[in-house]
Short mmCIF file of C-alpha atoms (C1' of nucleotides) in Angstrom, two decimals:
data_model
loop_
_atom_site.label_atom_id
_atom_site.label_comp_id
_atom_site.label_asym_id
_atom_site.label_seq_id
_atom_site.Cartn_x
_atom_site.Cartn_y
_atom_site.Cartn_z
CA UNK U 1 36.06 -208.25 -19.40
CA UNK U 2 35.07 -212.19 -18.35
CA UNK U 3 35.05 -213.00 -23.06
CA UNK U 4 38.63 -211.69 -23.09
CA UNK U 5 39.75 -213.35 -20.10
CA UNK U 6 37.92 -216.82 -20.77
CA UNK U 7 39.57 -216.98 -24.23
CA UNK U 8 42.84 -216.44 -23.53
CA UNK U 9 42.27 -219.36 -21.09
CA UNK U 10 40.75 -221.78 -23.64
CA UNK U 11 43.22 -221.05 -26.38
CA UNK U 12 46.24 -221.87 -24.25
CA UNK U 13 44.60 -225.15 -22.19
CA UNK U 14 41.85 -225.92 -24.28
CA UNK U 15 38.01 -226.66 -23.16
CA UNK U 16 39.42 -229.36 -20.47
CA UNK U 17 42.17 -227.92 -19.33
CA UNK U 18 40.96 -224.22 -18.55
CA UNK U 19 40.33 -223.39 -15.63
CA UNK U 20 37.00 -221.47 -14.23
CA UNK U 21 39.11 -220.00 -11.48
CA UNK U 22 41.38 -218.95 -13.25
CA UNK U 23 39.14 -217.78 -15.61
CA UNK U 24 37.54 -214.90 -12.71
CA UNK U 25 40.99 -214.34 -11.73
CA UNK U 26 42.29 -212.54 -14.83
CA UNK U 27 38.69 -210.98 -14.93
CA UNK U 28 39.20 -210.19 -12.12
CA UNK U 29 35.67 -211.28 -10.53
CA UNK U 30 34.75 -213.58 -8.18
CA UNK U 31 34.30 -216.80 -8.98
CA UNK U 32 30.74 -217.61 -8.88
CA UNK U 33 29.83 -213.65 -10.36
CA UNK U 34 31.10 -216.01 -13.67
CA UNK U 35 29.03 -218.42 -13.48
CA UNK U 36 26.50 -216.38 -13.29
CA UNK U 37 26.77 -214.74 -16.58
CA UNK U 38 27.88 -218.15 -17.90
CA UNK U 39 25.82 -221.23 -15.99
CA UNK U 40 28.47 -224.22 -17.60
CA UNK U 41 31.83 -223.86 -18.12
CA UNK U 42 30.66 -225.43 -22.26
CA UNK U 43 28.10 -222.59 -22.38
CA UNK U 44 31.39 -220.25 -21.83
CA UNK U 45 33.79 -222.04 -24.04
CA UNK U 46 30.74 -222.47 -26.84
CA UNK U 47 29.72 -217.72 -26.37
CA UNK U 48 34.21 -217.35 -27.16
CA UNK U 49 33.95 -219.69 -30.10
CA UNK U 50 30.91 -218.11 -31.48
CA UNK U 51 32.63 -214.49 -31.12
CA UNK U 52 35.68 -215.28 -32.88
CA UNK U 53 34.12 -216.86 -35.79
CA UNK U 54 32.06 -213.84 -36.98
CA UNK U 55 35.59 -212.50 -37.66
CA UNK U 56 37.07 -214.91 -38.59
CA UNK U 57 37.01 -214.34 -42.36
CA UNK U 58 35.89 -210.79 -42.94
CA UNK U 59 38.08 -209.10 -45.29
CA UNK U 60 36.25 -208.55 -48.37
CA UNK U 61 35.04 -211.06 -51.11
CA UNK U 62 37.42 -211.54 -53.65
CA UNK U 63 35.67 -212.17 -57.19
CA UNK U 64 36.29 -213.62 -60.88
CA UNK U 65 36.41 -209.75 -62.18
CA UNK U 66 39.44 -209.00 -59.74
CA UNK U 67 43.30 -208.67 -60.78
CA UNK U 68 44.59 -212.24 -59.15
CA UNK U 69 47.36 -210.72 -57.71
CA UNK U 70 45.40 -207.63 -56.29
CA UNK U 71 43.15 -210.40 -55.08
CA UNK U 72 45.64 -212.23 -53.22
CA UNK U 73 47.73 -209.84 -51.85
CA UNK U 74 45.00 -208.72 -50.32
CA UNK U 75 43.96 -212.00 -49.30
CA UNK U 76 47.19 -213.01 -47.64
CA UNK U 77 47.71 -209.15 -45.68
CA UNK U 78 44.21 -209.65 -44.24
CA UNK U 79 44.95 -212.95 -42.87
CA UNK U 80 48.59 -211.85 -41.63
CA UNK U 81 46.86 -208.64 -39.80
CA UNK U 82 44.64 -211.22 -37.58
CA UNK U 83 46.58 -213.42 -36.59
CA UNK U 84 49.06 -209.96 -35.60
CA UNK U 85 46.03 -208.19 -34.02
CA UNK U 86 44.25 -210.74 -32.56
CA UNK U 87 46.66 -213.57 -31.95
CA UNK U 88 44.25 -215.27 -29.31
CA UNK U 89 41.43 -216.48 -31.44
CA UNK U 90 44.03 -217.52 -34.26
CA UNK U 91 45.02 -219.59 -30.70
CA UNK U 92 41.86 -220.81 -30.01
CA UNK U 93 41.37 -221.52 -33.07
CA UNK U 94 44.10 -223.33 -33.04
CA UNK U 95 43.43 -224.66 -29.46
CA UNK U 96 39.72 -226.50 -30.48
CA UNK U 97 40.54 -228.10 -33.95
CA UNK U 98 43.78 -229.76 -32.20
CA UNK U 99 41.08 -232.08 -29.71
CA UNK U 100 39.35 -233.37 -33.74
CA UNK U 101 36.63 -229.27 -33.32
CA UNK U 102 33.85 -231.26 -31.47
CA UNK U 103 32.32 -228.01 -31.50
CA UNK U 104 32.70 -226.73 -34.95
CA UNK U 105 31.63 -229.42 -36.98
CA UNK U 106 28.97 -227.40 -38.05
CA UNK U 107 30.67 -223.89 -38.74
CA UNK U 108 32.54 -226.04 -40.54
CA UNK U 109 30.30 -227.66 -43.13
CA UNK U 110 27.93 -225.47 -43.25
CA UNK U 111 29.47 -221.59 -43.45
CA UNK U 112 33.43 -222.32 -44.09
CA UNK U 113 33.62 -224.98 -46.71
CA UNK U 114 30.83 -222.97 -49.25
CA UNK U 115 33.68 -219.86 -48.33
CA UNK U 116 35.98 -222.03 -49.34
CA UNK U 117 34.06 -223.95 -52.28
CA UNK U 118 34.15 -219.91 -53.13
CA UNK U 119 37.63 -218.70 -53.13
CA UNK U 120 38.73 -221.92 -55.41
CA UNK U 121 36.11 -221.60 -57.91
CA UNK U 122 37.23 -217.81 -58.54
CA UNK U 123 41.07 -218.64 -58.60
CA UNK U 124 39.87 -221.60 -60.65
CA UNK U 125 38.25 -219.04 -62.59
CA UNK U 126 41.65 -216.83 -62.82
CA UNK U 127 43.64 -220.17 -63.95
CA UNK U 128 40.99 -221.33 -66.36
CA UNK U 129 40.79 -217.77 -67.62
CA UNK U 130 44.93 -217.87 -68.55
CA UNK U 131 46.02 -215.23 -65.83
CA UNK U 132 47.79 -216.98 -63.25
CA UNK U 133 49.68 -220.52 -63.14
CA UNK U 134 47.77 -223.87 -62.91
CA UNK U 135 47.94 -224.52 -58.64
CA UNK U 136 45.22 -226.45 -57.17
CA UNK U 137 43.02 -223.76 -55.94
CA UNK U 138 42.20 -225.28 -52.22
CA UNK U 139 45.19 -226.29 -51.32
CA UNK U 140 46.74 -223.13 -51.90
CA UNK U 141 44.30 -221.37 -48.73
CA UNK U 142 45.87 -224.20 -47.10
CA UNK U 143 49.14 -222.74 -47.40
CA UNK U 144 47.76 -219.03 -47.17
CA UNK U 145 45.75 -219.73 -43.89
CA UNK U 146 48.55 -221.76 -41.64
CA UNK U 147 52.01 -219.74 -42.72
CA UNK U 148 49.32 -216.37 -41.82
CA UNK U 149 48.77 -218.33 -38.85
CA UNK U 150 52.06 -219.61 -37.75
CA UNK U 151 52.93 -216.52 -36.91
CA UNK U 152 49.88 -216.30 -33.87
CA UNK U 153 49.79 -220.03 -32.92
CA UNK U 154 53.00 -220.86 -33.26
CA UNK U 155 54.19 -217.43 -31.77
CA UNK U 156 56.57 -219.06 -28.60
CA UNK U 157 58.53 -220.89 -31.45
CA UNK U 158 59.10 -218.23 -33.96
CA UNK U 159 60.57 -215.60 -31.06
CA UNK U 160 62.35 -218.01 -29.54
CA UNK U 161 64.56 -218.74 -32.80
CA UNK U 162 64.49 -215.03 -33.77
CA UNK U 163 66.02 -214.60 -29.14
CA UNK U 164 63.32 -211.61 -29.63
CA UNK U 165 60.98 -211.21 -26.34
CA UNK U 166 58.56 -209.86 -29.02
CA UNK U 167 57.17 -209.06 -32.08
CA UNK U 168 58.61 -205.79 -32.90
CA UNK U 169 56.08 -203.41 -35.42
CA UNK U 170 57.99 -203.97 -38.42
CA UNK U 171 57.44 -208.28 -38.14
CA UNK U 172 53.72 -207.70 -39.47
CA UNK U 173 54.40 -205.82 -42.48
CA UNK U 174 57.41 -208.44 -42.97
CA UNK U 175 55.88 -211.19 -42.57
CA UNK U 176 53.11 -209.37 -45.28
CA UNK U 177 55.89 -208.78 -48.00
CA UNK U 178 57.56 -212.05 -47.81
CA UNK U 179 54.41 -214.44 -48.06
CA UNK U 180 52.55 -211.82 -50.35
CA UNK U 181 56.12 -212.03 -52.42
CA UNK U 182 56.88 -215.25 -52.43
CA UNK U 183 53.09 -217.04 -53.27
CA UNK U 184 52.07 -215.11 -55.74
CA UNK U 185 55.22 -215.73 -57.74
CA UNK U 186 54.53 -219.22 -56.69
CA UNK U 187 51.76 -218.55 -58.40
CA UNK U 188 53.14 -217.15 -61.40
CA UNK U 189 51.92 -213.78 -60.85
CA UNK U 190 53.69 -210.39 -60.36
CA UNK U 191 53.17 -209.03 -56.65
CA UNK U 192 52.27 -205.68 -56.01
CA UNK U 193 54.73 -203.55 -54.45
CA UNK U 194 55.08 -203.65 -51.29
CA UNK U 195 53.36 -201.70 -49.18
CA UNK O 1 51.56 -249.11 -25.17
CA UNK O 2 51.27 -245.94 -22.78
CA UNK O 3 53.45 -242.93 -24.27
CA UNK O 4 51.64 -243.85 -27.56
CA UNK O 5 47.96 -242.97 -25.53
CA UNK O 6 49.32 -240.88 -23.68
CA UNK O 7 51.26 -238.26 -26.76
CA UNK O 8 47.65 -239.23 -27.89
CA UNK O 9 45.23 -237.77 -25.34
CA UNK O 10 48.11 -234.57 -24.89
CA UNK O 11 48.13 -233.74 -28.23
CA UNK O 12 44.81 -232.82 -28.05
CA UNK O 13 43.67 -231.87 -24.63
CA UNK O 14 47.28 -230.56 -23.50
CA UNK O 15 48.68 -230.95 -20.30
CA UNK O 16 46.31 -229.67 -18.24
CA UNK O 17 43.30 -231.45 -19.52
CA UNK O 18 44.36 -234.94 -20.69
CA UNK O 19 42.78 -237.10 -18.18
CA UNK O 20 45.25 -240.14 -16.74
CA UNK O 21 41.96 -242.26 -16.60
CA UNK O 22 41.28 -241.59 -20.25
CA UNK O 23 45.34 -242.36 -21.09
CA UNK O 24 45.05 -245.90 -19.17
CA UNK O 25 41.84 -246.90 -20.89
CA UNK O 26 43.10 -246.18 -24.46
CA UNK O 27 46.62 -248.23 -22.59
CA UNK O 28 43.81 -251.30 -21.74
CA UNK O 29 45.23 -251.26 -18.33
CA UNK O 30 44.47 -249.63 -15.07
CA UNK O 31 44.71 -246.10 -13.53
CA UNK O 32 47.33 -247.39 -11.39
CA UNK O 33 49.84 -249.34 -13.65
CA UNK O 34 50.22 -246.10 -16.17
CA UNK O 35 51.28 -245.06 -11.75
CA UNK O 36 53.55 -247.91 -11.78
CA UNK O 37 55.83 -246.90 -14.83
CA UNK O 38 55.66 -243.14 -14.24
CA UNK O 39 55.32 -241.96 -11.16
CA UNK O 40 53.60 -238.21 -12.49
CA UNK O 41 51.12 -237.02 -15.25
CA UNK O 42 54.47 -234.29 -15.49
CA UNK O 43 56.92 -236.96 -15.83
CA UNK O 44 54.91 -238.87 -18.24
CA UNK O 45 54.22 -235.61 -20.07
CA UNK O 46 58.17 -235.19 -20.73
CA UNK O 47 58.56 -238.10 -21.62
CA UNK O 48 56.52 -238.31 -24.11
CA UNK O 49 57.62 -234.65 -25.30
CA UNK O 50 61.57 -236.11 -25.18
CA UNK O 51 60.09 -239.27 -27.76
CA UNK O 52 59.52 -236.72 -29.81
CA UNK O 53 61.86 -234.23 -30.27
CA UNK O 54 64.71 -236.81 -31.34
CA UNK O 55 62.57 -237.56 -34.63
CA UNK O 56 61.35 -233.81 -35.49
CA UNK O 57 64.27 -233.52 -37.42
CA UNK O 58 65.75 -236.01 -38.18
CA UNK O 59 66.41 -235.69 -42.34
CA UNK O 60 69.88 -235.18 -43.59
CA UNK O 61 71.14 -231.73 -43.54
CA UNK O 62 71.39 -229.43 -46.26
CA UNK O 63 74.40 -228.12 -47.34
CA UNK O 64 76.21 -224.80 -48.86
CA UNK O 65 77.05 -227.56 -51.83
CA UNK O 66 73.92 -229.03 -52.15
CA UNK O 67 71.51 -227.81 -55.24
CA UNK O 68 69.16 -226.18 -53.43
CA UNK O 69 65.61 -226.69 -55.46
CA UNK O 70 67.01 -230.35 -54.66
CA UNK O 71 67.58 -229.53 -51.14
CA UNK O 72 64.12 -227.19 -50.17
CA UNK O 73 62.90 -230.22 -51.88
CA UNK O 74 63.57 -232.98 -50.38
CA UNK O 75 63.06 -230.18 -47.00
CA UNK O 76 59.74 -229.77 -47.81
CA UNK O 77 58.94 -233.78 -48.93
CA UNK O 78 60.79 -234.63 -45.63
CA UNK O 79 58.84 -233.14 -43.77
CA UNK O 80 55.11 -233.37 -45.51
CA UNK O 81 55.64 -237.12 -44.71
CA UNK O 82 56.57 -236.51 -41.23
CA UNK O 83 52.84 -235.00 -40.39
CA UNK O 84 51.05 -237.85 -42.46
CA UNK O 85 52.81 -240.95 -41.32
CA UNK O 86 53.66 -239.47 -37.39
CA UNK O 87 50.01 -236.56 -37.32
CA UNK O 88 50.12 -237.65 -34.37
CA UNK O 89 53.51 -236.16 -33.07
CA UNK O 90 52.52 -232.62 -35.04
CA UNK O 91 49.74 -232.08 -33.28
CA UNK O 92 51.54 -232.09 -29.56
CA UNK O 93 54.42 -230.22 -30.89
CA UNK O 94 51.53 -228.11 -31.97
CA UNK O 95 49.66 -227.57 -28.25
CA UNK O 96 52.65 -227.76 -26.30
CA UNK O 97 53.39 -224.32 -28.21
CA UNK O 98 49.95 -223.17 -28.00
CA UNK O 99 50.78 -223.20 -24.63
CA UNK O 100 53.35 -221.56 -24.66
CA UNK O 101 56.70 -224.45 -25.14
CA UNK O 102 57.20 -224.07 -20.95
CA UNK O 103 58.38 -227.33 -21.20
CA UNK O 104 60.30 -226.84 -24.45
CA UNK O 105 62.14 -223.44 -23.79
CA UNK O 106 65.20 -225.10 -23.43
CA UNK O 107 65.07 -227.24 -26.24
CA UNK O 108 64.49 -224.34 -28.97
CA UNK O 109 67.67 -222.64 -26.93
CA UNK O 110 69.83 -225.08 -27.19
CA UNK O 111 68.63 -227.22 -30.32
CA UNK O 112 66.18 -225.40 -32.07
CA UNK O 113 67.71 -222.17 -32.88
CA UNK O 114 70.97 -223.28 -33.82
CA UNK O 115 69.40 -225.79 -36.06
CA UNK O 116 67.74 -223.18 -37.45
CA UNK O 117 70.83 -220.64 -37.54
CA UNK O 118 73.13 -223.06 -39.60
CA UNK O 119 70.05 -223.59 -41.92
CA UNK O 120 69.78 -219.67 -42.81
CA UNK O 121 73.50 -219.83 -43.43
CA UNK O 122 72.85 -222.61 -46.00
CA UNK O 123 70.00 -220.54 -47.71
CA UNK O 124 71.39 -217.06 -47.67
CA UNK O 125 75.31 -218.83 -48.82
CA UNK O 126 72.62 -219.80 -51.59
CA UNK O 127 70.46 -216.34 -52.96
CA UNK O 128 75.32 -215.00 -52.42
CA UNK O 129 75.97 -217.52 -54.83
CA UNK O 130 73.00 -215.87 -56.86
CA UNK O 131 71.47 -219.66 -57.24
CA UNK O 132 68.48 -218.03 -56.00
CA UNK O 133 65.98 -215.40 -55.49
CA UNK O 134 66.54 -213.08 -52.66
CA UNK O 135 63.39 -214.47 -50.25
CA UNK O 136 64.20 -214.30 -45.89
CA UNK O 137 65.68 -218.31 -44.83
CA UNK O 138 64.39 -218.08 -42.11
CA UNK O 139 60.92 -216.73 -43.22
CA UNK O 140 61.16 -219.85 -45.63
CA UNK O 141 61.87 -222.37 -43.47
CA UNK O 142 58.79 -221.38 -41.27
CA UNK O 143 56.55 -221.78 -44.62
CA UNK O 144 57.83 -224.95 -45.03
CA UNK O 145 57.46 -225.32 -41.43
CA UNK O 146 53.60 -223.92 -41.05
CA UNK O 147 52.75 -225.17 -44.29
CA UNK O 148 52.98 -229.11 -43.78
CA UNK O 149 51.94 -229.31 -40.45
CA UNK O 150 48.57 -227.58 -41.43
CA UNK O 151 47.47 -231.26 -42.71
CA UNK O 152 48.52 -232.95 -39.37
CA UNK O 153 47.44 -230.25 -36.46
CA UNK O 154 44.67 -228.84 -38.81
CA UNK O 155 43.97 -232.64 -40.08
CA UNK O 156 40.02 -231.84 -39.11
CA UNK O 157 38.98 -229.11 -40.84
CA UNK O 158 41.09 -230.08 -43.90
CA UNK O 159 39.13 -232.76 -44.08
CA UNK O 160 35.77 -231.03 -43.25
CA UNK O 161 36.37 -228.63 -45.93
CA UNK O 162 37.41 -232.08 -48.65
CA UNK O 163 34.24 -233.53 -47.72
CA UNK O 164 36.27 -236.48 -46.86
CA UNK O 165 36.25 -238.96 -43.83
CA UNK O 166 40.04 -239.86 -43.60
CA UNK O 167 43.60 -238.17 -45.96
CA UNK O 168 43.48 -241.19 -49.71
CA UNK O 169 47.00 -242.28 -50.06
CA UNK O 170 47.45 -240.06 -52.92
CA UNK O 171 46.47 -237.04 -50.88
CA UNK O 172 50.80 -236.96 -49.07
CA UNK O 173 52.03 -236.96 -52.41
CA UNK O 174 49.59 -234.49 -54.31
CA UNK O 175 50.26 -231.90 -51.48
CA UNK O 176 54.59 -232.65 -51.24
CA UNK O 177 54.14 -231.51 -55.12
CA UNK O 178 51.87 -228.67 -54.36
CA UNK O 179 54.21 -227.36 -51.86
CA UNK O 180 57.49 -228.04 -53.54
CA UNK O 181 55.87 -226.96 -57.07
CA UNK O 182 55.03 -223.36 -55.23
CA UNK O 183 57.26 -223.17 -53.24
CA UNK O 184 61.05 -223.44 -55.18
CA UNK O 185 59.24 -221.25 -57.80
CA UNK O 186 58.10 -218.32 -55.41
CA UNK O 187 61.85 -218.91 -55.17
CA UNK O 188 62.60 -218.62 -58.16
CA UNK O 189 63.91 -222.27 -58.75
CA UNK O 190 63.01 -225.02 -61.40
CA UNK O 191 60.97 -227.51 -58.96
CA UNK O 192 62.17 -231.57 -59.92
CA UNK O 193 59.60 -233.53 -61.90
CA UNK O 194 57.27 -234.63 -58.85
CA UNK O 195 58.00 -237.82 -57.78
"C1'" DG N 1 23.98 -207.86 -9.78
"C1'" DT N 2 28.01 -209.24 -5.96
"C1'" DC N 3 29.94 -212.20 -3.15
"C1'" DT N 4 31.10 -215.89 0.75
"C1'" DA N 5 30.72 -220.50 1.61
"C1'" DT N 6 30.09 -224.70 0.18
"C1'" DA N 7 28.38 -228.42 -1.64
"C1'" DA N 8 29.48 -232.30 -5.14
"C1'" DG N 9 32.18 -235.03 -8.14
"C1'" DC N 10 36.45 -236.02 -10.84
"C1'" DT N 11 41.57 -236.49 -10.48
"C1'" DG N 12 46.26 -237.13 -9.39
"C1'" DA N 13 48.18 -240.51 -6.83
"C1'" DT N 14 48.68 -243.73 -3.23
"C1'" DA N 15 47.93 -248.70 -0.39
"C1'" DG N 16 48.59 -252.75 0.05
"C1'" DA N 17 46.23 -257.29 -1.56
"C1'" DC N 18 48.32 -260.66 -4.94
"C1'" DG X 1 54.29 -256.41 -11.32
"C1'" DT X 2 49.17 -256.03 -11.61
"C1'" DC X 3 45.03 -254.78 -9.94
"C1'" DT X 4 41.22 -253.02 -6.83
"C1'" DA X 5 40.30 -250.12 -2.82
"C1'" DT X 6 40.44 -245.67 -1.81
"C1'" DC X 7 42.72 -240.95 -0.38
"C1'" DA X 8 42.85 -236.00 -0.60
"C1'" DG X 9 43.11 -231.93 -2.86
"C1'" DC X 10 41.07 -229.63 -6.75
"C1'" DT X 11 37.01 -228.05 -9.71
"C1'" DT X 12 33.01 -227.05 -11.20
"C1'" DA X 13 28.63 -225.38 -10.40
"C1'" DT X 14 25.38 -223.94 -6.43
"C1'" DA X 15 22.93 -221.95 -2.33
"C1'" DG X 16 22.42 -218.27 0.47
"C1'" DA X 17 23.29 -213.65 2.37
"C1'" DC X 18 23.73 -209.17 0.97
#
DNA sequence: GTCTATAAGCTGATAGAC
DNA sequence: GTCTATCAGCTTATAGAC
């Protein structure tokens, strides 16, 4: 699969650093075939980016009527799951932003910003209703994004410090439980039972 | 300054993606001069990496006798300061790890792992002494790293969502206060007065 | 659609004058 | 030490047979 091979290379080396030859090798094709399906390197890069944007925020909405503890717990677990199940997409997103997000500016303005705006409104509503501590809703979202994505983008560092060759199966649950417990407690909420 | 220009380019594009010509242009020198001071691209890259490793964890030690709230507050603020005052170094570190940390493996094993080991021991000591809630000390360190570094590595995303062209001066204090307050509360500690 | 061969231009690195 | 000119090899992309 060309897109998958390209995603891995672009995630690790960025647009400039990735090599069409390497992508072709990883996909098991002659380089010319890659250019048959994707005329230029940039168009391949954009195709890969489009592919991940769709699933970036696919978890269910949060609503003003939701229980804050349950909704935030779901949010956090959904993000941790994404990090562990599709770490390459997380890395590609991080790589693109590190380069200044030159190909994601439109997406951020037109899709991600309203997405965040809606969530901050809901969280502020919970705060105004006295359902949770008064914390900055936008910074809370950034905290959840950063702490969950860390295990994908910084996997080599985490593994090196834990002195392990790869994540163990229980790791995802441990991270979910830790983050949900600490963040919800930090918001003055009672964390749900660990699942 | 060659090292500074190189740091910016390597941070944004990685080792393979950065261009010696661009580095030379940004430093205001002919490309040949860069090669006079640094024989190869890799040696320049390593020089830049060495330059940031020294200051990566320069804040003062935490000790078992410290007050947990004060020590963690200092830790968090120190990391936020680093993110806002030297975001390029944070980005370069992130870029290198995204590429699999091929040039930082030794540093992580020999320096960073013992560094973390010592801190987790201290935090576990606090927990055993009943001074704070029982949370996983290593994951707590990862949480502080990820949440503080986010504002450097993901600056374009944060700014785009906040609809601002650059960080305002008060941003660093707001982030420090938010993170310190939420994380310490999450640890069952009473946050110090915001500074 | 797939593949080999190759063109056209870019990139890291050096030679050599000053 | 600094600079211009240039080389050798790499990289993207295409041409053209099958």
